[in-house]
Amino acid sequence: MGWFRSAGDVDDDDPSLHVVSVLRAEGDKAAGAGFVLGADTVLTCAHVVNDALGRDMFEFRSPGTGEIPVELRDAVRWYRYPARVAHWIPPRGRDGGAVRRGDDEWLGDLAVLRVDGPAGGLPAAGRAAMAVGQEVGAWHGGGRAATLARLTVASLHRSLGYLDGESTGMAVGPGYSGGPLWCRHERAVVGLVVAHFMPPRDPGTGAPLPYSPQHLVRRSWAVPWQRVEAELRPLGILDAVLPAPLDMEDPAFLLLTEAIVELLPVMSERIDRAQRLATACGIPNGSGVTPPTPEEFAAFLLTHPRALAALSGIMRRDTPEAADRLLAAGSLSRAPRLLSPQEYTALRKHLRAMDRAVLDRFPEAVRAALPHLAAQPGGDSLDELLDHLEVLPGDGHSTGRERRVPALLRVMEYVGALGTGPRRAQLRMWADGVAQRLGIPRPALGERRADAQEWVRSVRERSARVRVLVQVTRAEPGRHHLRSWCDEGAGPRQVSTDSAVSYSASEAAREVLRVLDSLRPPDGDERPPLVEVLVDRGSLNLPVDEWEARDPDEIVPGVLGVEYPLVVHCPELLRRHGRFMSHWRTRWNRLDSGKTVVVSESMDRDAVYSTLVNQLDTVRVSVDVPPGPRDGIVQICLALGIPVVVWDRGGDGASHVVEHMADVATRELPDGVRGYRANAMASPPEFPGRPVLAWADADRTVPRLHLTEPQEST
């Protein structure tokens, strides 16, 4: 054991201590179990989180910023901490869709919780692959050792492991889901419990049937650890919680070792700094007589993710030059995080105290603060964004030897500017403290603060338009499935949930109009709501704007695209090539000043690609080509991150739509296209076009859609 010890080691002779209780938000009863994945993360089942929050067990949507209480214990007492979902892998059927009631098996169903725990981190168990024949133990989420259920891994089928319980003792039942399967032989967790097969019941009464030797008895199923790895590895979670072994030839290690030798040559000083560092990181102090070796000191700075930040704060008070040297050496490694344990804990506390409306706009603040960066790699939860922001470099405004303002601090200035009163003041004081510890001059941070205030002023002047989002997917010929959301400015809220119902065009128009009639735009806003139709790449030309209600009891026809500005949005194409996401955000920020490109018959797909791929000042494309090559060109434009694309779905010659819309300002196009459709209905010879407007607003979020869920077989 080295001088810097691990915090909270768990005695594997009592593996029940590895069980984390996931409690219901209302009340103290356990919804299920989990286990510690990393210093501040817990792994459980997504359906356990749904239960804890009072949602449907197989709810697909992420729970957002809702808090879930979790409890851990040691040999003496229990400890309760708040947690939030950091990564969400919802339960899904084998076809990639929703899990149906009555299904015995499903895929996915994992949730990584970020826990506001002790500074030294949570004690994690070892992990190993599941194998047939392993004898394992499982415990109820309540955590009592007496709830041990002894199980044997009966078989493995890629994504699922089947477990048979002993005929005596406890049986797996409600409350065991999400808990670790502990293999004493491996001294490791080999998977997590998901569900159990209940005895059969009478289909008429629901009462348990009399016992028969033919009944399935004490059979459960689990997610093997190797499947957990396959789900989490692409998200970068395991790289963060299971860092690679320290490379003794790492330049950062060599420079930090040299710095410790030169900056702390006196034994008593090194002991003092090491003890203060251990306290800041929440781990037991080492010897008060013998200091850590320089190599041991440097190794700790590169293996504990927040140790370097903590030490730079300790050194900054007395020797600022020493703090700068340590930070410069540590920047050569990807392991150290930006914030110290105390700074990180304080930031999460400040963000938890923010109004929900501010937190819902966090992705918007990220895009505004970092316009040239795609800052949401694979997820949009608050913790995913924080994880990503912490490792980003600073902006390029600094000169000379000044330290650049880190991306995280810049974003926090924008988030703080959205807040009011004491919440904004607290976040600014936090940012001032971090900047001082990093040696960033006050004017540099002040400049970013002024940028944030100017952004908030411009956003308020350009108030968000009320909109209705409608996901349209094809069902049987002539019919469609719908899912609807309303967004009055605080983000989408779902207003329809039954996506199994199919609608004809007229029925769908009536359903959308029903949702629109329920909206109440803000006082003084006379603009009609924007209808944003979310489609896959094969439905970009679906004539939703021409759907009319045809209700015999109504006086007006109820044509969607005539009564409301209606645009299409294809998230599938926008996210298809992640490298162009930053191009999309940059172009959107230039919407009022950017250029328009008209694609004519003389340009093929390759010519369009080479023309647009790096023209970040092009914000709008008008496609004036015949139907044959038109769809491919439209899709290339959207995949490259062009936020506004106009075309005529019906034209086969020179497009009247393209010519007419050339005089309409880009930001006014939704209303301009609506006016064209109304004129086309009144006077078809003068307005012969059938305009389509693809509109991808980078300042407004869309719900996480699952238009083309990956399928998986076992």
XYZ file of C-alpha atoms in Angstrom:
714
model
C 0.000 0.000 0.000
C 1.459 3.376 -1.028
C 1.507 6.696 0.779
C -1.664 7.868 -1.030
C -4.271 5.275 -0.118
C -7.654 4.482 -1.652
C -10.781 5.861 -0.021
C -13.389 3.654 1.538
C -12.109 0.213 0.620
C -14.872 -2.395 0.876
C -14.181 -5.682 2.628
C -14.891 -8.336 -0.003
C -15.485 -10.823 2.811
C -18.886 -9.099 3.102
C -19.848 -8.523 -0.554
C -23.320 -7.287 0.442
C -21.545 -3.979 1.130
C -21.185 -3.611 -2.645
C -24.964 -3.184 -2.980
C -26.187 0.382 -3.518
C -29.825 1.031 -2.615
C -31.708 3.042 -5.253
C -34.582 4.650 -3.360
C -37.898 5.970 -4.547
C -37.967 9.761 -4.744
C -41.170 9.713 -2.695
C -40.532 7.680 0.448
C -37.625 5.621 1.674
C -38.400 2.256 0.084
C -35.920 0.729 -2.335
C -36.949 0.652 -5.987
C -34.028 -1.635 -6.721
C -30.292 -1.908 -6.385
C -27.085 -0.877 -8.090
C -23.339 -0.997 -7.561
C -20.462 1.470 -7.673
C -18.934 1.768 -11.128
C -16.431 4.565 -10.445
C -15.477 7.236 -7.941
C -18.760 9.123 -8.405
C -20.867 6.783 -10.539
C -23.332 3.994 -9.824
C -24.666 1.497 -12.363
C -28.239 0.237 -12.171
C -31.110 -0.688 -14.503
C -33.006 2.032 -16.348
C -36.299 0.459 -15.275
C -35.208 0.812 -11.624
C -34.739 4.552 -12.182
C -38.150 4.738 -13.855
C -39.695 3.053 -10.821
C -37.809 5.315 -8.416
C -39.209 8.396 -10.170
C -42.751 7.054 -10.387
C -42.644 6.604 -14.170
C -43.780 3.690 -16.302
C -41.262 0.873 -15.880
C -40.353 0.767 -19.589
C -40.412 4.539 -20.218
C -38.006 5.171 -23.100
C -37.229 8.861 -22.509
C -34.369 9.953 -20.286
C -35.575 11.329 -16.925
C -33.503 14.489 -17.358
C -32.346 16.260 -14.219
C -34.622 14.470 -11.752
C -32.828 13.494 -8.520
C -32.762 9.942 -7.210
C -31.598 9.238 -3.635
C -29.110 6.394 -3.255
C -27.680 4.790 -0.120
C -24.399 2.999 0.504
C -23.177 1.468 3.708
C -20.014 0.333 5.386
C -19.681 -2.030 8.336
C -21.026 0.665 10.686
C -23.619 2.934 9.074
C -25.576 4.006 6.008
C -24.778 7.068 3.864
C -27.361 8.777 1.637
C -26.442 10.881 -1.413
C -28.418 12.549 -4.237
C -27.818 11.217 -7.746
C -28.848 12.077 -11.307
C -28.868 10.117 -14.538
C -25.650 10.771 -16.445
C -26.073 8.152 -19.202
C -29.327 6.521 -20.241
C -29.676 3.280 -22.217
C -33.430 2.638 -22.119
C -35.108 -0.758 -22.144
C -35.755 -1.786 -25.754
C -37.346 -4.718 -27.501
C -35.449 -7.010 -29.825
C -36.767 -4.989 -32.764
C -35.282 -1.804 -31.284
C -38.673 -0.432 -30.289
C -40.441 -0.100 -26.978
C -40.767 -3.019 -24.560
C -44.330 -4.278 -24.459
C -46.230 -5.227 -21.360
C -45.948 -8.971 -20.849
C -42.489 -9.266 -22.439
C -40.238 -11.551 -20.400
C -36.946 -10.330 -21.903
C -35.561 -7.136 -23.401
C -32.289 -5.401 -24.238
C -30.490 -2.270 -23.046
C -31.934 -1.209 -19.666
C -28.868 0.449 -18.122
C -28.530 3.756 -16.276
C -25.308 5.346 -15.055
C -25.986 7.641 -12.098
C -23.708 10.504 -11.118
C -23.603 10.666 -7.318
C -22.858 13.744 -5.237
C -20.782 11.689 -2.825
C -17.687 12.206 -0.687
C -14.644 14.004 -2.075
C -12.557 10.848 -1.971
C -14.986 8.969 -4.147
C -17.078 5.862 -3.681
C -15.592 2.388 -3.106
C -15.812 0.293 -6.284
C -15.787 -3.488 -6.636
C -13.759 -5.443 -9.154
C -15.435 -6.666 -12.361
C -15.007 -9.877 -14.361
C -16.701 -11.644 -17.266
C -19.689 -13.870 -16.604
C -19.233 -17.547 -17.412
C -21.475 -20.606 -17.358
C -21.292 -22.482 -14.065
C -20.294 -19.525 -11.897
C -21.873 -19.491 -8.468
C -23.020 -15.960 -7.688
C -24.929 -14.037 -5.050
C -27.530 -11.282 -5.351
C -29.109 -9.018 -2.723
C -32.292 -6.994 -2.434
C -31.966 -3.246 -2.973
C -32.591 -2.740 0.729
C -29.038 -3.954 1.237
C -29.647 -6.346 4.120
C -27.168 -9.220 4.138
C -29.993 -11.649 5.002
C -31.561 -11.122 1.546
C -28.762 -13.077 -0.158
C -30.042 -15.237 -3.020
C -27.620 -17.948 -4.187
C -27.642 -18.473 -7.951
C -25.802 -20.409 -10.647
C -25.187 -19.121 -14.170
C -27.065 -21.715 -16.218
C -26.367 -20.371 -19.725
C -25.174 -17.344 -21.663
C -26.685 -15.994 -24.877
C -24.595 -12.936 -25.827
C -26.785 -10.229 -24.299
C -28.453 -12.252 -21.530
C -27.352 -14.630 -18.812
C -29.830 -17.079 -17.293
C -29.586 -17.825 -13.579
C -31.069 -20.664 -11.563
C -31.625 -20.203 -7.831
C -31.150 -22.735 -5.084
C -34.301 -24.395 -3.784
C -33.668 -23.096 -0.259
C -33.037 -19.606 1.005
C -34.077 -16.362 -0.650
C -35.451 -16.162 -4.192
C -34.840 -13.232 -6.540
C -37.930 -11.021 -6.684
C -39.009 -7.376 -6.851
C -36.304 -5.037 -5.539
C -33.340 -7.113 -6.747
C -33.162 -5.479 -10.195
C -29.991 -3.537 -10.941
C -28.032 -5.198 -8.149
C -24.577 -6.743 -8.577
C -24.042 -10.443 -9.138
C -21.045 -11.197 -6.934
C -18.849 -14.184 -7.756
C -16.830 -15.163 -4.707
C -14.397 -17.243 -6.791
C -13.601 -14.266 -9.067
C -13.927 -11.809 -6.152
C -15.710 -9.551 -8.625
C -19.060 -8.425 -9.991
C -19.888 -10.455 -13.112
C -23.169 -8.817 -14.122
C -26.327 -7.206 -12.798
C -29.772 -8.632 -12.142
C -32.519 -7.455 -14.508
C -35.639 -9.585 -14.056
C -37.052 -12.909 -12.880
C -39.631 -15.297 -14.308
C -42.681 -15.425 -12.067
C -44.790 -18.572 -11.584
C -47.634 -18.847 -14.118
C -51.047 -17.390 -13.369
C -54.559 -18.161 -14.468
C -55.199 -16.049 -17.591
C -58.761 -15.366 -16.510
C -58.435 -14.511 -12.824
C -54.765 -13.657 -12.543
C -54.433 -15.943 -9.525
C -51.322 -18.153 -9.184
C -51.848 -21.622 -10.610
C -51.361 -24.652 -8.358
C -47.749 -25.777 -8.268
C -46.659 -28.272 -10.901
C -43.234 -29.899 -11.342
C -43.408 -28.619 -14.924
C -43.381 -24.986 -13.792
C -40.280 -22.835 -14.229
C -38.871 -22.367 -10.729
C -36.417 -19.685 -9.526
C -35.192 -18.692 -12.982
C -33.863 -15.133 -13.378
C -31.903 -13.356 -16.068
C -29.114 -10.795 -15.976
C -26.902 -8.603 -18.128
C -23.382 -10.141 -18.132
C -20.507 -7.791 -17.423
C -19.143 -8.306 -20.940
C -22.458 -7.003 -22.325
C -22.347 -4.030 -19.959
C -18.903 -3.222 -21.354
C -20.213 -3.442 -24.927
C -23.001 -0.957 -24.101
C -20.892 1.514 -22.101
C -17.544 1.445 -23.900
C -18.721 3.472 -26.961
C -19.980 6.207 -24.614
C -16.514 6.677 -23.104
C -17.766 5.841 -19.612
C -15.429 2.950 -18.893
C -12.360 4.897 -20.018
C -13.234 7.510 -17.395
C -13.952 5.135 -14.495
C -11.250 2.584 -15.357
C -8.200 4.681 -16.332
C -5.335 3.015 -18.124
C -2.298 2.026 -16.022
C 0.251 4.771 -15.547
C 2.976 4.847 -18.165
C 6.271 5.508 -16.399
C 7.637 6.981 -19.659
C 4.767 9.457 -19.939
C 6.273 12.970 -20.406
C 3.753 14.371 -17.915
C 4.916 11.862 -15.283
C 8.573 12.700 -15.849
C 7.962 16.468 -15.705
C 5.788 16.238 -12.598
C 8.358 14.067 -10.840
C 11.038 16.628 -11.651
C 8.772 19.456 -10.465
C 8.093 17.757 -7.102
C 11.833 17.287 -6.558
C 12.571 20.944 -7.247
C 9.488 22.582 -5.718
C 9.321 20.476 -2.538
C 12.912 19.560 -1.711
C 12.417 19.779 2.070
C 10.940 16.634 3.631
C 8.639 18.499 6.016
C 7.220 20.647 3.194
C 6.505 17.599 1.070
C 4.766 15.863 3.978
C 2.675 18.981 4.642
C 1.614 19.400 0.977
C 0.912 15.681 0.627
C -1.264 15.604 3.762
C -3.202 18.670 2.636
C -3.643 17.100 -0.798
C -4.885 13.829 0.701
C -7.401 15.744 2.820
C -8.619 17.700 -0.219
C -9.083 14.437 -2.133
C -10.846 12.732 0.755
C -8.383 9.880 1.242
C -6.543 8.744 4.401
C -3.258 10.509 5.208
C -0.053 8.610 4.807
C 2.891 8.691 7.163
C 3.496 11.892 9.084
C 7.204 11.054 9.291
C 8.141 9.810 5.830
C 6.945 11.764 2.779
C 5.834 10.160 -0.485
C 8.605 9.779 -3.019
C 8.552 12.250 -5.921
C 7.552 9.371 -8.236
C 4.725 8.341 -5.913
C 3.583 11.954 -5.638
C 3.583 12.400 -9.444
C 1.804 9.070 -9.981
C -1.015 10.147 -7.657
C -1.416 13.413 -9.589
C -1.958 11.405 -12.788
C -4.196 8.661 -11.392
C -6.578 10.624 -9.178
C -8.472 12.780 -11.708
C -8.755 15.838 -9.438
C -5.517 15.677 -7.492
C -3.538 17.985 -9.799
C -6.221 20.683 -9.587
C -6.297 20.347 -5.792
C -2.502 20.619 -5.492
C -2.362 23.645 -7.802
C -4.817 25.374 -5.464
C -2.662 24.550 -2.444
C 0.479 25.807 -4.179
C -1.154 28.911 -5.686
C -1.539 30.551 -2.268
C 2.184 30.569 -1.525
C 4.041 30.106 -4.816
C 1.978 30.976 -7.902
C 4.860 30.099 -10.222
C 4.917 26.565 -8.813
C 1.190 26.154 -9.482
C 1.683 27.290 -13.084
C 4.506 24.787 -13.551
C 2.455 21.893 -12.195
C -0.534 22.749 -14.390
C 1.666 23.055 -17.472
C 3.246 19.647 -16.848
C -0.110 18.008 -16.125
C -1.643 19.419 -19.312
C 0.462 16.917 -21.283
C -1.722 14.121 -19.895
C -5.426 13.539 -20.518
C -5.989 12.095 -17.038
C -6.209 15.232 -14.811
C -9.550 16.992 -14.776
C -9.964 20.759 -14.715
C -11.682 21.099 -11.321
C -10.596 20.164 -7.818
C -12.930 17.951 -5.741
C -14.252 20.980 -3.862
C -14.793 23.022 -7.049
C -16.587 20.134 -8.734
C -18.848 19.527 -5.733
C -19.651 23.240 -5.473
C -20.469 23.485 -9.187
C -22.922 20.602 -9.012
C -24.510 22.189 -5.942
C -24.939 25.531 -7.730
C -26.408 23.861 -10.807
C -28.849 21.806 -8.725
C -30.093 25.080 -7.202
C -30.705 26.639 -10.628
C -34.258 26.941 -11.906
C -35.351 24.063 -14.103
C -35.996 26.495 -16.954
C -32.313 27.534 -16.864
C -31.032 23.949 -16.803
C -33.274 23.072 -19.749
C -31.397 25.736 -21.726
C -27.957 24.383 -20.805
C -27.323 22.894 -24.300
C -28.342 26.238 -25.820
C -25.831 28.039 -23.581
C -23.124 25.576 -24.646
C -23.777 26.276 -28.313
C -23.728 30.029 -27.752
C -20.540 29.981 -25.655
C -18.703 27.589 -27.993
C -20.107 28.311 -31.472
C -17.374 26.424 -33.338
C -17.665 23.229 -31.344
C -20.021 20.242 -31.441
C -20.283 19.996 -27.667
C -22.761 17.157 -27.292
C -21.014 13.914 -28.277
C -23.631 11.205 -27.947
C -25.740 12.599 -25.158
C -27.370 15.693 -23.827
C -27.719 15.079 -20.082
C -26.219 17.696 -17.798
C -23.527 15.348 -16.507
C -22.527 14.201 -19.994
C -22.071 17.811 -21.021
C -20.057 18.636 -17.891
C -17.805 15.618 -18.466
C -17.121 16.735 -22.009
C -16.652 20.406 -21.178
C -14.101 19.680 -18.469
C -11.618 18.192 -20.925
C -11.977 20.843 -23.632
C -9.199 23.407 -24.062
C -9.700 27.112 -23.546
C -10.674 29.647 -26.173
C -8.197 31.527 -28.285
C -8.576 35.054 -26.892
C -5.475 35.073 -24.680
C -2.135 36.491 -25.714
C 1.436 35.887 -24.632
C 1.871 33.716 -21.539
C -1.668 34.230 -20.221
C -3.663 31.087 -19.518
C -6.671 30.701 -21.775
C -10.172 30.694 -20.309
C -11.306 27.028 -20.206
C -14.401 26.090 -22.157
C -16.202 25.059 -18.964
C -15.758 28.499 -17.380
C -16.976 30.213 -20.517
C -20.104 28.059 -20.580
C -20.764 28.696 -16.891
C -20.726 32.434 -17.590
C -23.453 31.906 -20.193
C -25.467 29.653 -17.860
C -25.069 32.181 -15.050
C -26.259 34.984 -17.318
C -29.518 33.066 -17.828
C -30.065 32.928 -14.063
C -31.188 35.694 -11.760
C -30.327 37.144 -8.361
C -28.313 35.048 -5.910
C -28.034 32.015 -8.217
C -26.191 34.061 -10.837
C -23.999 35.687 -8.174
C -23.044 32.310 -6.673
C -22.045 30.872 -10.039
C -19.977 33.958 -10.853
C -18.186 33.792 -7.497
C -17.458 30.131 -8.190
C -16.020 31.004 -11.618
C -13.903 33.786 -10.100
C -12.406 31.305 -7.626
C -11.556 28.729 -10.302
C -10.033 31.398 -12.544
C -7.893 32.673 -9.665
C -6.670 29.141 -8.890
C -5.771 28.652 -12.568
C -3.979 32.005 -12.772
C -6.381 33.494 -15.342
C -6.384 37.321 -15.308
C -9.648 38.918 -14.189
C -10.048 40.974 -17.418
C -9.967 37.778 -19.489
C -12.864 36.235 -17.553
C -14.630 39.615 -17.513
C -14.568 39.711 -21.308
C -16.337 36.317 -21.471
C -18.834 37.529 -18.874
C -19.643 40.554 -21.035
C -20.077 38.272 -24.075
C -22.571 36.192 -22.095
C -24.578 39.225 -21.013
C -24.737 40.474 -24.597
C -25.937 37.039 -25.751
C -28.745 36.997 -23.187
C -29.851 40.462 -24.278
C -29.973 39.407 -27.931
C -31.892 36.221 -27.086
C -34.481 38.177 -25.115
C -34.920 40.593 -27.995
C -35.453 37.630 -30.341
C -37.986 35.787 -28.208
C -38.463 32.110 -28.900
C -41.435 31.321 -31.099
C -44.005 28.859 -29.798
C -43.788 25.656 -31.803
C -45.325 22.216 -32.112
C -43.069 19.318 -33.041
C -44.667 16.347 -34.782
C -42.748 13.166 -35.512
C -44.331 11.487 -38.533
C -43.454 7.891 -39.409
C -45.045 5.721 -42.080
C -47.441 2.939 -41.107
C -49.436 0.900 -43.617
C -49.988 2.567 -47.030
C -51.804 5.875 -46.674
C -51.502 5.992 -42.879
C -48.967 7.382 -40.448
C -47.914 7.257 -36.788
C -47.620 10.557 -34.876
C -45.851 11.731 -31.733
C -46.296 15.357 -30.679
C -44.499 17.848 -28.436
C -45.229 21.463 -27.526
C -42.464 23.992 -26.908
C -43.409 27.384 -25.503
C -39.742 28.328 -25.095
C -38.588 26.064 -22.247
C -37.992 22.969 -24.362
C -40.202 20.226 -25.805
C -42.820 18.580 -23.602
C -44.538 15.535 -24.992
C -48.314 15.802 -25.405
C -49.019 12.514 -27.178
C -47.596 9.147 -26.165
C -49.478 6.449 -28.072
C -47.348 6.053 -31.196
C -49.088 2.763 -32.094
C -52.221 4.505 -33.427
C -52.139 5.165 -37.167
C -53.836 8.104 -38.908
C -54.951 8.929 -42.407
C -53.838 12.325 -43.741
C -57.085 14.018 -42.713
C -57.113 12.339 -39.303
C -53.500 13.387 -38.747
C -54.348 16.981 -39.696
C -57.177 17.000 -37.149
C -54.854 15.619 -34.461
C -52.178 18.255 -35.135
C -54.783 21.029 -35.169
C -56.105 19.732 -31.840
C -52.630 20.123 -30.334
C -52.247 23.586 -31.877
C -55.614 24.680 -30.485
C -54.403 23.783 -26.976
C -51.516 26.277 -27.145
C -51.659 29.704 -25.570
C -48.967 31.966 -27.097
C -47.503 34.661 -24.824
C -49.381 37.933 -24.585
C -48.343 40.276 -27.349
C -46.948 37.534 -29.609
C -49.246 37.483 -32.617
C -47.118 35.058 -34.630
C -48.790 31.709 -35.322
C -46.930 28.733 -33.813
C -44.293 27.063 -35.947
C -45.068 23.449 -36.887
C -41.833 21.435 -37.086
C -42.334 18.025 -38.715
C -39.663 15.492 -37.735
C -39.104 12.896 -40.441
C -36.590 10.318 -41.580
C -34.600 10.800 -44.773
C -37.145 8.885 -46.861
C -40.023 11.174 -45.875
C -38.619 14.618 -46.648
C -41.136 15.060 -49.465
C -44.127 13.836 -47.477
C -46.811 16.492 -48.191
C -47.726 17.141 -44.554
C -48.239 20.835 -45.350
C -51.052 19.834 -47.755
C -52.894 17.641 -45.247
C -56.310 19.093 -44.467
C -58.748 18.162 -41.740
C -61.803 17.693 -44.030
C -64.070 17.767 -41.017
C -67.706 18.091 -42.186
C -68.600 19.822 -38.917
C -66.053 22.600 -39.467
C -66.467 25.695 -41.613
C -62.796 25.984 -42.708
C -60.832 23.237 -44.487
C -57.971 23.216 -41.940
C -54.934 22.907 -44.258
C -51.862 22.658 -42.021
C -49.331 24.448 -44.235
C -51.754 27.266 -45.069
C -52.792 28.075 -41.513
C -49.351 27.644 -39.950
C -45.700 28.005 -40.993
C -44.704 24.354 -41.449
C -41.109 23.163 -41.839
C -39.449 19.750 -41.956
C -36.474 18.636 -39.898
C -34.467 15.443 -40.363
C -32.358 14.742 -37.236
C -31.239 11.457 -38.791
C -29.304 13.240 -41.556
C -28.019 15.988 -39.281
C -26.497 13.462 -36.862
C -25.367 11.018 -39.529
C -21.891 12.558 -39.770
C -20.951 14.035 -36.401
C -17.987 15.927 -37.855
C -20.397 18.405 -39.484
C -22.355 19.226 -36.314
C -20.020 22.107 -35.502
C -20.446 23.405 -39.088
C -24.214 23.420 -38.574
C -23.959 25.454 -35.362
C -21.533 27.920 -36.937
C -23.801 28.430 -39.938
C -26.865 28.914 -37.753
C -25.085 31.627 -35.771
C -24.594 33.451 -39.108
C -28.209 33.041 -40.228
C -28.855 36.770 -40.635
C -25.631 37.536 -42.507
C -24.776 34.279 -44.292
C -24.952 33.565 -48.019
C -27.465 31.675 -50.143
C -26.350 29.149 -52.757
C -28.666 28.102 -55.604
C -28.035 24.576 -56.871
C -28.950 24.293 -60.547
C -29.093 21.383 -62.990
C -25.452 21.913 -63.907
C -24.286 20.754 -60.462
C -24.166 17.064 -59.562
C -23.843 15.643 -56.047
C -20.030 15.748 -56.048
C -20.039 19.382 -57.175
C -22.518 20.286 -54.431
C -20.380 18.498 -51.824
C -17.130 20.190 -52.860
C -18.841 23.594 -53.022
C -20.520 23.472 -49.624
C -18.374 21.286 -47.389
C -16.174 24.094 -46.056
C -18.206 27.201 -46.936
C -19.274 28.013 -43.380
C -20.758 31.330 -44.451
C -23.368 29.484 -46.553
C -26.501 29.201 -44.418
C -29.181 28.583 -47.051
C -29.412 26.465 -50.184
C -32.151 26.611 -52.806
C -32.305 23.387 -54.837
C -33.577 24.016 -58.369
C -33.102 20.639 -60.095
C -35.496 17.964 -61.446
C -36.922 15.297 -59.102
C -34.437 12.570 -60.076
C -31.198 14.007 -58.624
C -33.008 16.484 -56.339
C -33.524 14.223 -53.323
C -29.871 13.172 -53.177
C -28.719 16.790 -53.349
C -31.140 17.824 -50.594
C -29.846 15.049 -48.364
C -26.215 16.046 -48.965
C -27.042 19.633 -47.960
C -28.707 18.525 -44.734
C -25.939 16.045 -43.860
C -23.309 18.788 -44.327
C -25.096 20.940 -41.749
C -26.844 23.466 -44.002
C -29.578 24.704 -41.627
C -32.015 26.018 -44.275
C -32.822 24.214 -47.548
C -35.669 25.140 -49.925
C -36.972 23.109 -52.846
C -40.124 22.397 -54.870
C -41.415 18.862 -54.413
C -43.568 19.075 -57.535
C -41.531 21.029 -60.066
C -39.594 19.412 -62.900
C -38.355 22.582 -64.597
C -37.184 25.981 -63.392
C -38.756 26.312 -59.965
C -41.169 29.157 -59.343
C -40.693 28.497 -55.604
C -36.944 29.133 -55.736
C -37.404 32.302 -57.779
C -40.166 33.646 -55.533
C -38.396 32.884 -52.244
C -35.150 34.546 -53.349
C -36.514 37.885 -52.126
C -37.493 36.591 -48.658
C -34.997 37.035 -45.798
C -33.713 33.722 -44.470
C -35.141 34.141 -40.978
C -38.538 35.029 -42.468
C -38.726 31.953 -44.713
C -41.167 29.899 -42.569
C -43.761 32.667 -42.839
C -42.838 33.363 -46.459
C -43.413 29.726 -47.445
C -46.743 29.728 -45.590
C -47.804 32.766 -47.596
C -46.801 31.032 -50.840
C -48.892 27.964 -49.941
C -51.929 30.137 -49.222
C -51.501 31.889 -52.596
C -51.059 28.531 -54.339
C -54.379 27.359 -52.886
C -56.118 30.541 -54.011
C -54.471 30.928 -57.424
C -52.631 27.803 -58.656
C -51.674 29.209 -62.099
C -49.823 32.136 -60.536
C -48.246 30.055 -57.762
C -47.678 26.591 -59.277
C -45.057 25.358 -56.822
C -45.250 22.969 -53.862
C -42.578 24.409 -51.555
C -40.687 22.396 -48.928
C -38.597 24.153 -46.288
C -36.082 22.147 -44.254
C -35.297 24.121 -41.106
C -32.750 23.014 -38.462
C -32.674 25.551 -35.613
C -29.490 25.081 -33.560
C -30.871 27.212 -30.727
C -33.900 24.984 -30.122
C -33.684 21.408 -28.916
C -35.575 18.498 -30.414
C -36.551 15.395 -28.450
C -34.229 12.418 -28.688
C -35.834 10.383 -31.464
C -35.430 6.725 -32.300
C -36.297 6.693 -35.967
C -33.892 3.921 -36.909
C -33.142 1.983 -33.759
C -30.408 -0.636 -34.167
C -31.657 -4.176 -34.011
C -29.946 -6.886 -32.073
C -30.398 -10.623 -31.919
C -29.224 -13.057 -29.267
